[in-house]
């Protein structure tokens, strides 16, 4: 199973928590984890490799030629890191046909395989939307982003990538020019670009299963989604996504899933040391 | 390490969750688990034995002669189950010198050994109090319970038992007659008796480490016990006690530790099946 992560040094710790939860809840599964990183040292990679090896999985450092980004506007707003996900098909080995991209602020609490083997139905990606039911958030994004063709605004924290199709259809020149034209209007640059240019070629997957925004727990519970209570989540949800500024690895965080997150954080040292 | 549990059939499931958490967070430790049960069948014990054996631990069914309870008032208020903890030293094998009693509505999230090896300093028990800092709850109990000599009202959900000393000092006749005299005034019968008769011979241990009332999390956090936030709890607390009527194995429970509890609940089937 191929996994893609992109990170800088600040996310090394949460990445390990995410990987630990993935290993523990997908017993017997071998993972090939592709890492596109900024500012990580050889020692950091060595450390990740040893960590993954404890669960018979592999870390692959993705090397690429910086000339890939020739033509990208040198902006004081964004670094080249924002292109990593969008250009994944170009940066990754050409023999990979699909990969699961995961943000590091995620816990994997159930088995991934069903999502991993999804039928893309010709789409470039499969991803979930956090748009509310009334569609207000999506309407705002439709106005905010020029060229927005999709019905939904997708969250890019969990994405199944159809690499074969991406190689055919994603042109980096389109991305570079979209950013050049819209630079100041982009709130979440790569997610915005993804939605604006490719939103209509994303297969929607259920966010309560595959991209559960942990901030929504109380709201959803009060809204009487009785079938999506804590029992349902622990039994069914695959990815808990700790969206927002307040992160569960910060001291003093006390969101509803804080005990669970910190439990996995502790497991790193006990079981994977 | 000797563990004592008392239960009826309704608590078989939470007992397994409690044991699973204890096994997982005390790696390499062998447990001798003594079970005093009402209404459990041979099959239930067999099932528990197989469960414990997966982690190289042992279930010991405690058999006793019902004549132990001769002299106890046959009351329509209480069953003989309320005497099990109080008379543990009499019911358990005579060669045991100490044992850790645990309620089944507990998660064990760190290592037990430091508490287990505590110096009793001549006391019968070591236990924690849930009384608030102002002492209001304790003052109420001092008025409510006749013969109450201790400074604190102790919670009996987690208790280190000094069995040698208990055999010398606890007389079942004292217990039977206290109950006969106070039957209608006892809210939590065995805990009340324990406090009234033996409260002054209980060594106090820190509840934030050894008997953390999960209902207190928000209150304590707001009270700016900044050193006892979720990080501190996951790192240090040994026993999380799900006190109160609302229990984490009930569907729809959504207390602050619900995700953690349900995670362990799921581990029963995955790792110990």
Coordinates of C-alpha atoms in Angstrom, one line a residue:
Chain A
X1 CA 0.0 0.0 0.0
X2 CA 1.5 3.3 -1.1
X3 CA 1.3 6.3 1.3
X4 CA 2.4 9.9 0.5
X5 CA 3.3 12.4 3.2
X6 CA 4.7 15.9 2.7
X7 CA 6.2 17.7 5.7
X8 CA 8.8 20.0 7.3
X9 CA 10.7 19.4 10.5
X10 CA 7.9 20.7 12.7
X11 CA 5.6 17.9 11.6
X12 CA 8.0 15.0 12.3
X13 CA 6.5 14.2 15.7
X14 CA 2.8 14.2 14.5
X15 CA 3.8 12.2 11.4
X16 CA 5.1 9.5 13.7
X17 CA 1.9 9.5 15.7
X18 CA -0.1 9.2 12.5
X19 CA 2.1 6.3 11.3
X20 CA 1.9 4.5 14.6
X21 CA -1.9 4.7 14.6
X22 CA -1.9 3.4 11.0
X23 CA 0.4 0.5 11.8
X24 CA -1.6 -0.5 14.9
X25 CA -5.0 -0.4 13.2
X26 CA -3.9 -2.1 10.0
X27 CA -2.2 -5.2 11.3
X28 CA -0.3 -7.3 8.8
X29 CA -0.3 -4.6 6.2
X30 CA 3.0 -3.5 4.6
X31 CA 3.3 0.2 3.8
X32 CA 5.5 1.9 1.3
X33 CA 5.6 5.5 2.7
X34 CA 6.8 8.1 0.3
X35 CA 8.1 11.3 2.0
X36 CA 8.5 14.7 0.3
X37 CA 10.1 16.9 2.9
X38 CA 11.6 20.3 3.4
X39 CA 14.4 20.8 5.8
X40 CA 14.6 17.2 7.1
X41 CA 18.1 15.9 7.7
X42 CA 19.5 12.5 6.9
X43 CA 19.3 11.7 10.5
X44 CA 15.5 12.4 10.5
X45 CA 15.0 10.0 7.6
X46 CA 17.2 7.4 9.3
X47 CA 15.0 7.7 12.4
X48 CA 11.8 7.4 10.3
X49 CA 13.2 4.3 8.5
X50 CA 14.0 2.6 11.8
X51 CA 10.5 3.5 13.1
X52 CA 8.7 2.1 10.1
X53 CA 10.9 -1.0 10.0
X54 CA 9.6 -2.1 13.4
X55 CA 6.3 -2.7 11.6
X56 CA 7.9 -4.1 8.5
X57 CA 7.1 -1.0 6.5
X58 CA 9.4 1.2 4.3
X59 CA 10.3 4.9 4.0
X60 CA 11.1 6.2 0.6
X61 CA 12.6 9.6 0.4
X62 CA 11.4 11.4 -2.7
X63 CA 14.3 13.1 -4.5
X64 CA 13.6 15.5 -7.4
X65 CA 15.2 18.0 -9.6
X66 CA 14.3 21.6 -8.6
X67 CA 14.0 22.4 -12.2
X68 CA 10.5 20.8 -12.0
X69 CA 9.5 24.2 -10.6
X70 CA 10.9 26.3 -13.4
X71 CA 8.2 28.5 -14.5
X72 CA 6.5 28.7 -11.1
X73 CA 6.2 32.3 -10.0
X74 CA 8.6 33.1 -7.2
X75 CA 6.2 34.4 -4.7
X76 CA 6.7 36.0 -1.4
X77 CA 3.4 34.4 -0.4
X78 CA 4.1 30.7 -1.0
X79 CA 7.0 28.3 -1.0
X80 CA 7.4 25.5 -3.4
X81 CA 6.1 23.1 -0.8
X82 CA 2.6 24.1 -1.9
X83 CA 3.1 22.3 -5.2
X84 CA 4.2 18.9 -3.7
X85 CA 0.7 17.5 -3.6
X86 CA -0.5 18.9 -6.8
X87 CA 2.6 17.7 -8.7
X88 CA 2.8 14.3 -6.8
X89 CA 2.4 12.3 -10.1
X90 CA 5.4 14.1 -11.5
X91 CA 7.6 13.8 -8.4
X92 CA 6.9 10.2 -7.6
X93 CA 8.3 7.1 -9.3
X94 CA 6.6 6.5 -12.6
X95 CA 5.7 2.9 -11.9
X96 CA 3.2 3.8 -9.1
X97 CA -0.4 3.8 -10.2
X98 CA -2.2 5.0 -7.0
X99 CA -1.2 6.4 -3.7
X100 CA -3.0 7.6 -0.6
X101 CA -2.0 11.1 0.5
X102 CA -2.4 11.8 4.3
X103 CA -1.8 15.0 6.2
X104 CA 0.3 14.4 9.4
X105 CA -2.4 15.9 11.7
X106 CA -4.4 12.7 11.3
X107 CA -5.1 9.5 13.4
X108 CA -5.8 6.3 11.5
X109 CA -8.2 4.3 13.6
X110 CA -9.5 1.7 11.3
X111 CA -8.5 -0.3 8.2
X112 CA -7.6 1.6 5.1
X113 CA -7.8 -1.1 2.4
X114 CA -11.4 -0.4 1.2
X115 CA -10.6 3.2 0.4
X116 CA -7.2 2.3 -1.0
X117 CA -8.8 0.0 -3.6
X118 CA -11.6 2.4 -4.6
X119 CA -12.8 2.6 -8.2
X120 CA -11.8 6.1 -9.3
X121 CA -14.5 6.0 -12.0
X122 CA -12.2 8.0 -14.2
X123 CA -11.5 10.8 -11.7
X124 CA -8.1 12.2 -10.7
X125 CA -8.7 12.0 -7.0
X126 CA -11.1 10.7 -4.3
X127 CA -11.6 13.1 -1.4
X128 CA -14.2 14.3 1.1
X129 CA -15.8 17.6 1.6
X130 CA -16.2 19.3 5.0
X131 CA -18.9 21.6 3.6
X132 CA -21.9 21.8 5.8
X133 CA -25.2 20.4 4.8
X134 CA -26.7 23.7 3.8
X135 CA -24.0 24.2 1.3
X136 CA -23.1 27.7 2.7
X137 CA -19.4 27.0 2.8
X138 CA -19.4 25.6 -0.7
X139 CA -21.3 28.6 -2.0
X140 CA -18.7 31.0 -0.5
X141 CA -15.9 29.1 -2.1
X142 CA -17.7 29.1 -5.4
X143 CA -17.7 32.9 -5.3
X144 CA -14.2 33.2 -3.8
X145 CA -12.4 31.0 -6.3
X146 CA -12.4 31.9 -10.0
X147 CA -12.9 29.1 -12.4
X148 CA -14.5 26.9 -9.7
X149 CA -16.5 24.2 -11.5
X150 CA -17.3 21.6 -8.9
X151 CA -20.4 21.3 -6.6
X152 CA -18.4 20.8 -3.5
X153 CA -15.2 22.2 -1.9
X154 CA -13.0 19.3 -1.0
X155 CA -10.6 19.0 1.9
X156 CA -7.2 17.9 0.7
X157 CA -6.0 16.3 3.9
X158 CA -6.9 12.8 2.8
X159 CA -6.8 12.0 -0.9
X160 CA -6.6 8.9 -3.0
X161 CA -4.6 9.9 -6.0
X162 CA -5.1 8.3 -9.4
X163 CA -1.5 8.8 -10.5
X164 CA -1.9 7.3 -13.9
X165 CA -4.7 9.7 -14.7
X166 CA -2.9 12.6 -13.1
X167 CA 0.1 12.1 -15.3
X168 CA -2.1 12.4 -18.3
X169 CA -4.3 15.3 -17.2
X170 CA -2.4 17.6 -14.7
X171 CA -0.3 20.1 -16.5
X172 CA 2.0 22.0 -14.2
X173 CA 1.8 25.1 -16.4
X174 CA -2.0 25.3 -15.6
X175 CA -1.1 25.3 -11.9
X176 CA 1.6 27.8 -12.1
X177 CA -0.5 30.2 -14.1
X178 CA -3.6 29.8 -11.9
X179 CA -1.5 30.7 -8.9
X180 CA 0.1 33.7 -10.7
X181 CA -3.3 35.0 -11.5
X182 CA -4.9 34.5 -8.1
X183 CA -2.0 34.6 -5.7
X184 CA -3.5 37.1 -3.2
X185 CA -7.0 35.5 -3.1
X186 CA -5.9 32.0 -2.0
X187 CA -6.5 31.2 1.6
X188 CA -5.3 27.6 1.6
X189 CA -3.2 27.7 -1.5
X190 CA -2.8 24.1 -2.6
X191 CA -6.3 23.1 -1.5
X192 CA -7.8 26.1 -3.3
X193 CA -5.9 25.3 -6.5
X194 CA -6.9 21.7 -6.3
X195 CA -10.6 22.7 -6.0
X196 CA -10.5 25.4 -8.6
X197 CA -8.8 23.4 -11.3
X198 CA -9.7 19.8 -10.5
X199 CA -12.7 19.9 -8.2
X200 CA -14.9 18.6 -11.0
X201 CA -12.6 15.6 -11.4
X202 CA -12.7 14.5 -7.7
X203 CA -14.8 11.5 -6.6
X204 CA -16.6 12.3 -3.4
X205 CA -16.0 10.0 -0.4
X206 CA -17.8 10.1 2.9
X207 CA -16.1 12.5 5.3
X208 CA -17.5 10.8 8.4
X209 CA -15.6 7.7 7.3
X210 CA -12.5 9.2 5.6
X211 CA -11.9 12.7 6.8
X212 CA -13.7 13.2 10.1
X213 CA -13.1 16.8 11.2
X214 CA -12.7 16.3 15.0
X215 CA -14.0 19.8 15.7
X216 CA -17.4 18.7 14.5
X217 CA -18.0 16.0 17.1
X218 CA -20.1 18.1 19.5
X219 CA -22.0 19.9 16.7
X220 CA -22.9 16.6 15.0
X221 CA -23.9 15.0 18.2
X222 CA -26.2 17.8 19.1
X223 CA -27.6 17.7 15.6
X224 CA -28.9 14.2 16.6
X225 CA -26.8 12.3 14.1
X226 CA -27.5 9.5 16.5
X227 CA -25.9 7.0 14.1
X228 CA -22.6 8.9 14.1
X229 CA -22.0 8.9 17.8
X230 CA -18.7 8.0 19.5
X231 CA -19.4 4.2 19.2
X232 CA -20.0 4.6 15.4
X233 CA -16.8 6.7 15.0
X234 CA -14.5 4.3 16.8
X235 CA -16.0 1.4 15.0
X236 CA -16.1 2.8 11.5
X237 CA -14.2 6.1 10.9
X238 CA -10.9 5.5 9.3
X239 CA -9.3 8.9 9.5
X240 CA -9.7 11.4 12.3
X241 CA -8.5 14.8 11.0
X242 CA -7.4 17.4 13.6
X243 CA -8.3 20.4 11.5
X244 CA -7.8 23.9 12.7
X245 CA -5.1 25.8 14.5
X246 CA -5.3 24.0 17.8
X247 CA -3.4 20.8 17.5
X248 CA -3.6 17.7 19.7
X249 CA 0.2 17.5 20.2
X250 CA 0.2 21.0 21.8
X251 CA 0.3 21.0 25.5
X252 CA -3.0 21.8 27.0
X253 CA -5.1 20.8 24.0
X254 CA -8.3 19.3 25.3
X255 CA -10.6 18.6 22.3
X256 CA -12.9 15.6 22.4
X257 CA -10.3 13.2 21.0
X258 CA -7.4 14.5 23.1
X259 CA -7.2 11.4 25.3
X260 CA -7.1 9.2 22.3
X261 CA -4.5 11.2 20.5
X262 CA -2.2 11.5 23.5
X263 CA -2.6 7.7 24.0
X264 CA -1.2 7.1 20.5
X265 CA 1.5 9.7 21.2
X266 CA 2.6 7.6 24.2
X267 CA 2.5 4.4 22.2
X268 CA 5.3 5.7 20.0
X269 CA 7.8 5.5 22.9
X270 CA 6.4 2.3 24.5
X271 CA 5.7 0.0 21.5
X272 CA 7.7 1.4 18.7
X273 CA 10.9 2.4 20.6
Chain B
X1 CA 0.8 -9.1 41.1
X2 CA -2.6 -10.0 42.7
X3 CA -5.7 -8.3 41.5
X4 CA -9.2 -8.6 43.0
X5 CA -12.4 -8.0 41.2
X6 CA -16.0 -8.6 42.2
X7 CA -18.8 -8.6 39.7
X8 CA -22.1 -9.9 38.4
X9 CA -22.8 -10.9 34.8
X10 CA -23.6 -7.3 33.8
X11 CA -20.0 -6.3 34.4
X12 CA -18.3 -9.0 32.4
X13 CA -17.8 -6.8 29.4
X14 CA -16.4 -3.7 31.2
X15 CA -14.2 -6.1 33.2
X16 CA -12.6 -7.4 30.0
X17 CA -12.0 -3.8 28.9
X18 CA -10.4 -3.0 32.2
X19 CA -8.2 -6.1 32.0
X20 CA -7.2 -5.4 28.4
X21 CA -6.1 -1.9 29.3
X22 CA -4.2 -3.3 32.3
X23 CA -2.4 -5.9 30.2
X24 CA -1.5 -3.5 27.4
X25 CA -0.1 -0.8 29.7
X26 CA 1.8 -3.2 32.0
X27 CA 3.9 -5.1 29.5
X28 CA 5.7 -8.2 30.8
X29 CA 3.7 -8.2 34.1
X30 CA 2.0 -11.4 35.1
X31 CA -1.3 -11.0 36.9
X32 CA -3.1 -13.3 39.3
X33 CA -6.7 -12.1 39.0
X34 CA -9.0 -13.2 41.8
X35 CA -12.7 -13.1 40.9
X36 CA -15.6 -13.1 43.4
X37 CA -18.7 -13.2 41.3
X38 CA -22.4 -13.6 41.5
X39 CA -24.4 -15.3 38.8
X40 CA -21.4 -16.0 36.5
X41 CA -21.5 -19.4 34.8
X42 CA -18.6 -21.8 34.2
X43 CA -18.6 -20.7 30.6
X44 CA -18.0 -17.1 31.6
X45 CA -15.0 -18.1 33.8
X46 CA -13.6 -20.3 31.0
X47 CA -14.0 -17.3 28.7
X48 CA -12.1 -15.0 31.1
X49 CA -9.4 -17.6 31.6
X50 CA -8.7 -17.8 27.9
X51 CA -8.8 -14.0 27.7
X52 CA -6.2 -13.7 30.5
X53 CA -4.1 -16.5 29.2
X54 CA -3.4 -14.5 26.0
X55 CA -1.3 -12.2 28.1
X56 CA 0.1 -14.9 30.3
X57 CA -2.1 -14.0 33.2
X58 CA -4.4 -16.2 35.4
X59 CA -8.0 -16.1 36.6
X60 CA -8.7 -17.6 40.0
X61 CA -12.3 -18.2 40.9
X62 CA -12.8 -17.5 44.6
X63 CA -15.0 -20.2 46.1
X64 CA -16.3 -19.8 49.7
X65 CA -18.7 -21.3 52.1
X66 CA -21.9 -19.3 52.4
X67 CA -21.8 -19.8 56.1
X68 CA -19.2 -17.0 56.2
X69 CA -22.3 -14.7 56.1
X70 CA -24.1 -16.4 59.0
X71 CA -25.0 -13.6 61.4
X72 CA -25.4 -11.0 58.6
X73 CA -28.8 -9.4 58.7
X74 CA -30.9 -10.7 55.8
X75 CA -31.9 -7.4 54.5
X76 CA -34.2 -6.5 51.7
X77 CA -31.9 -3.5 51.0
X78 CA -28.6 -5.3 50.3
X79 CA -27.3 -8.5 48.9
X80 CA -24.3 -10.4 50.3
X81 CA -22.3 -9.0 47.4
X82 CA -21.8 -5.9 49.4
X83 CA -19.6 -7.8 51.9
X84 CA -17.2 -9.2 49.3
X85 CA -14.7 -6.3 49.5
X86 CA -15.0 -5.8 53.2
X87 CA -14.4 -9.5 53.9
X88 CA -11.8 -10.0 51.1
X89 CA -9.1 -11.1 53.6
X90 CA -11.5 -13.8 54.9
X91 CA -12.6 -15.0 51.4
X92 CA -9.2 -15.0 49.7
X93 CA -6.5 -17.7 50.0
X94 CA -4.6 -17.2 53.3
X95 CA -1.1 -17.1 51.7
X96 CA -1.8 -13.8 50.0
X97 CA -0.3 -10.8 51.8
X98 CA -1.5 -8.0 49.6
X99 CA -3.9 -7.4 46.7
X100 CA -5.1 -4.6 44.5
X101 CA -8.9 -4.3 44.4
X102 CA -10.3 -2.6 41.2
X103 CA -13.8 -1.7 40.1
X104 CA -14.6 -2.9 36.6
X105 CA -15.5 0.7 35.5
X106 CA -11.9 1.6 35.3
X107 CA -9.2 2.0 32.6
X108 CA -5.6 1.2 33.6
X109 CA -3.5 3.5 31.5
X110 CA -0.1 3.4 33.1
X111 CA 2.1 1.0 35.2
X112 CA 0.7 -0.3 38.5
X113 CA 3.8 -1.5 40.2
X114 CA 4.7 1.6 42.3
X115 CA 1.2 1.6 43.9
X116 CA 1.3 -2.2 44.3
X117 CA 4.5 -2.1 46.3
X118 CA 3.4 0.8 48.6
X119 CA 4.4 0.8 52.2
X120 CA 1.1 0.6 54.1
X121 CA 2.6 2.3 57.2
X122 CA 0.5 0.0 59.4
X123 CA -2.8 0.8 57.7
X124 CA -5.4 -1.7 56.4
X125 CA -5.9 -0.1 53.0
X126 CA -4.5 2.6 50.7
X127 CA -7.2 4.5 48.8
X128 CA -7.9 7.9 47.4
X129 CA -10.6 10.5 48.2
X130 CA -12.7 12.3 45.7
X131 CA -13.7 14.9 48.3
X132 CA -13.3 18.4 46.9
X133 CA -10.6 20.7 48.2
X134 CA -13.0 22.7 50.4
X135 CA -13.9 19.5 52.3
X136 CA -17.6 20.0 51.8
X137 CA -18.3 16.5 50.7
X138 CA -16.2 15.1 53.5
X139 CA -18.1 17.2 56.0
X140 CA -21.4 16.0 54.8
X141 CA -20.3 12.4 55.1
X142 CA -19.0 13.0 58.6
X143 CA -22.5 14.0 59.6
X144 CA -24.2 11.4 57.6
X145 CA -22.3 8.4 58.8
X146 CA -22.3 7.5 62.5
X147 CA -18.9 6.6 64.0
X148 CA -17.0 8.3 61.2
X149 CA -13.5 8.9 62.5
X150 CA -11.4 9.7 59.4
X151 CA -10.6 13.1 58.0
X152 CA -11.6 12.1 54.5
X153 CA -14.3 10.1 52.7
X154 CA -12.5 7.5 50.6
X155 CA -13.6 6.1 47.3
X156 CA -13.5 2.3 47.4
X157 CA -13.1 1.7 43.6
X158 CA -9.3 1.4 43.8
X159 CA -7.9 -0.1 47.0
X160 CA -4.6 -1.6 47.9
X161 CA -5.5 -4.2 50.6
X162 CA -3.1 -5.1 53.4
X163 CA -4.5 -8.6 53.7
X164 CA -2.3 -9.6 56.6
X165 CA -3.4 -6.7 58.7
X166 CA -7.0 -7.1 57.6
X167 CA -7.0 -10.7 58.9
X168 CA -5.9 -9.4 62.3
X169 CA -8.2 -6.4 62.6
X170 CA -11.4 -6.7 60.6
X171 CA -14.1 -8.6 62.5
X172 CA -17.1 -9.5 60.4
X173 CA -19.3 -9.1 63.4
X174 CA -18.4 -5.4 63.5
X175 CA -19.5 -5.1 59.9
X176 CA -22.7 -7.0 60.3
X177 CA -23.8 -5.0 63.4
X178 CA -22.9 -1.6 61.9
X179 CA -25.0 -2.4 58.9
X180 CA -27.9 -3.7 61.0
X181 CA -27.8 -0.4 63.0
X182 CA -27.5 1.9 60.0
X183 CA -29.1 0.0 57.2
X184 CA -31.4 2.7 55.9
X185 CA -28.9 5.5 56.1
X186 CA -26.3 4.0 53.8
X187 CA -26.1 5.4 50.3
X188 CA -23.2 3.3 49.0
X189 CA -23.3 0.5 51.5
X190 CA -19.9 -1.1 51.4
X191 CA -18.1 2.2 50.8
X192 CA -19.9 3.8 53.6
X193 CA -19.1 0.9 56.0
X194 CA -15.5 1.0 54.9
X195 CA -15.3 4.7 55.7
X196 CA -17.2 4.6 58.9
X197 CA -15.4 1.7 60.5
X198 CA -12.0 1.8 58.9
X199 CA -11.6 5.2 57.4
X200 CA -9.0 6.2 60.0
X201 CA -6.9 3.2 59.0
X202 CA -6.7 4.0 55.3
X203 CA -3.5 5.5 53.9
X204 CA -4.4 8.3 51.5
X205 CA -3.1 8.1 47.9
X206 CA -3.3 10.7 45.2
X207 CA -6.6 10.5 43.4
X208 CA -5.2 12.2 40.3
X209 CA -2.8 9.3 40.0
X210 CA -4.7 6.4 41.3
X211 CA -8.4 7.1 41.1
X212 CA -9.1 9.9 38.6
X213 CA -12.8 10.6 38.5
X214 CA -13.3 11.2 34.8
X215 CA -16.3 13.5 35.5
X216 CA -13.8 16.0 36.9
X217 CA -11.8 16.7 33.8
X218 CA -13.5 19.9 32.7
X219 CA -13.9 21.2 36.3
X220 CA -10.2 20.6 37.0
X221 CA -9.1 22.1 33.8
X222 CA -11.2 25.3 34.3
X223 CA -9.8 25.5 37.8
X224 CA -6.4 26.0 36.1
X225 CA -4.8 22.9 37.5
X226 CA -2.5 23.5 34.5
X227 CA -0.2 20.7 35.6
X228 CA -3.0 18.2 35.5
X229 CA -4.1 18.7 31.9
X230 CA -4.7 15.9 29.4
X231 CA -0.9 15.5 28.7
X232 CA -0.3 15.0 32.4
X233 CA -3.1 12.5 32.8
X234 CA -2.1 10.3 29.9
X235 CA 1.5 10.4 31.0
X236 CA 1.0 9.9 34.7
X237 CA -2.5 8.8 35.8
X238 CA -2.7 5.0 36.4
X239 CA -6.5 4.5 36.9
X240 CA -9.2 6.4 35.1
X241 CA -12.4 5.8 37.1
X242 CA -15.7 6.2 35.2
X243 CA -17.7 7.1 38.2
X244 CA -21.4 8.0 38.1
X245 CA -24.5 6.5 36.4
X246 CA -23.4 7.3 32.8
X247 CA -21.0 4.5 31.8
X248 CA -18.6 4.6 28.8
X249 CA -19.7 1.2 27.5
X250 CA -23.3 2.5 27.0
X251 CA -24.2 3.5 23.5
X252 CA -24.2 7.3 23.1
X253 CA -21.9 8.0 26.0
X254 CA -19.7 11.0 25.1
X255 CA -17.7 12.0 28.2
X256 CA -14.2 13.4 27.6
X257 CA -12.6 10.0 27.8
X258 CA -15.1 8.2 25.6
X259 CA -12.9 7.9 22.5
X260 CA -10.1 6.4 24.7
X261 CA -12.5 4.0 26.4
X262 CA -14.1 2.8 23.1
X263 CA -10.7 2.4 21.6
X264 CA -9.8 -0.1 24.4
X265 CA -13.2 -1.7 23.9
X266 CA -12.4 -2.4 20.3
X267 CA -8.9 -3.7 21.2
X268 CA -10.6 -6.6 23.0
X269 CA -11.8 -8.0 19.8
X270 CA -8.8 -7.2 17.6
X271 CA -5.8 -8.0 19.8
X272 CA -7.1 -10.4 22.4
X273 CA -9.5 -12.4 20.2

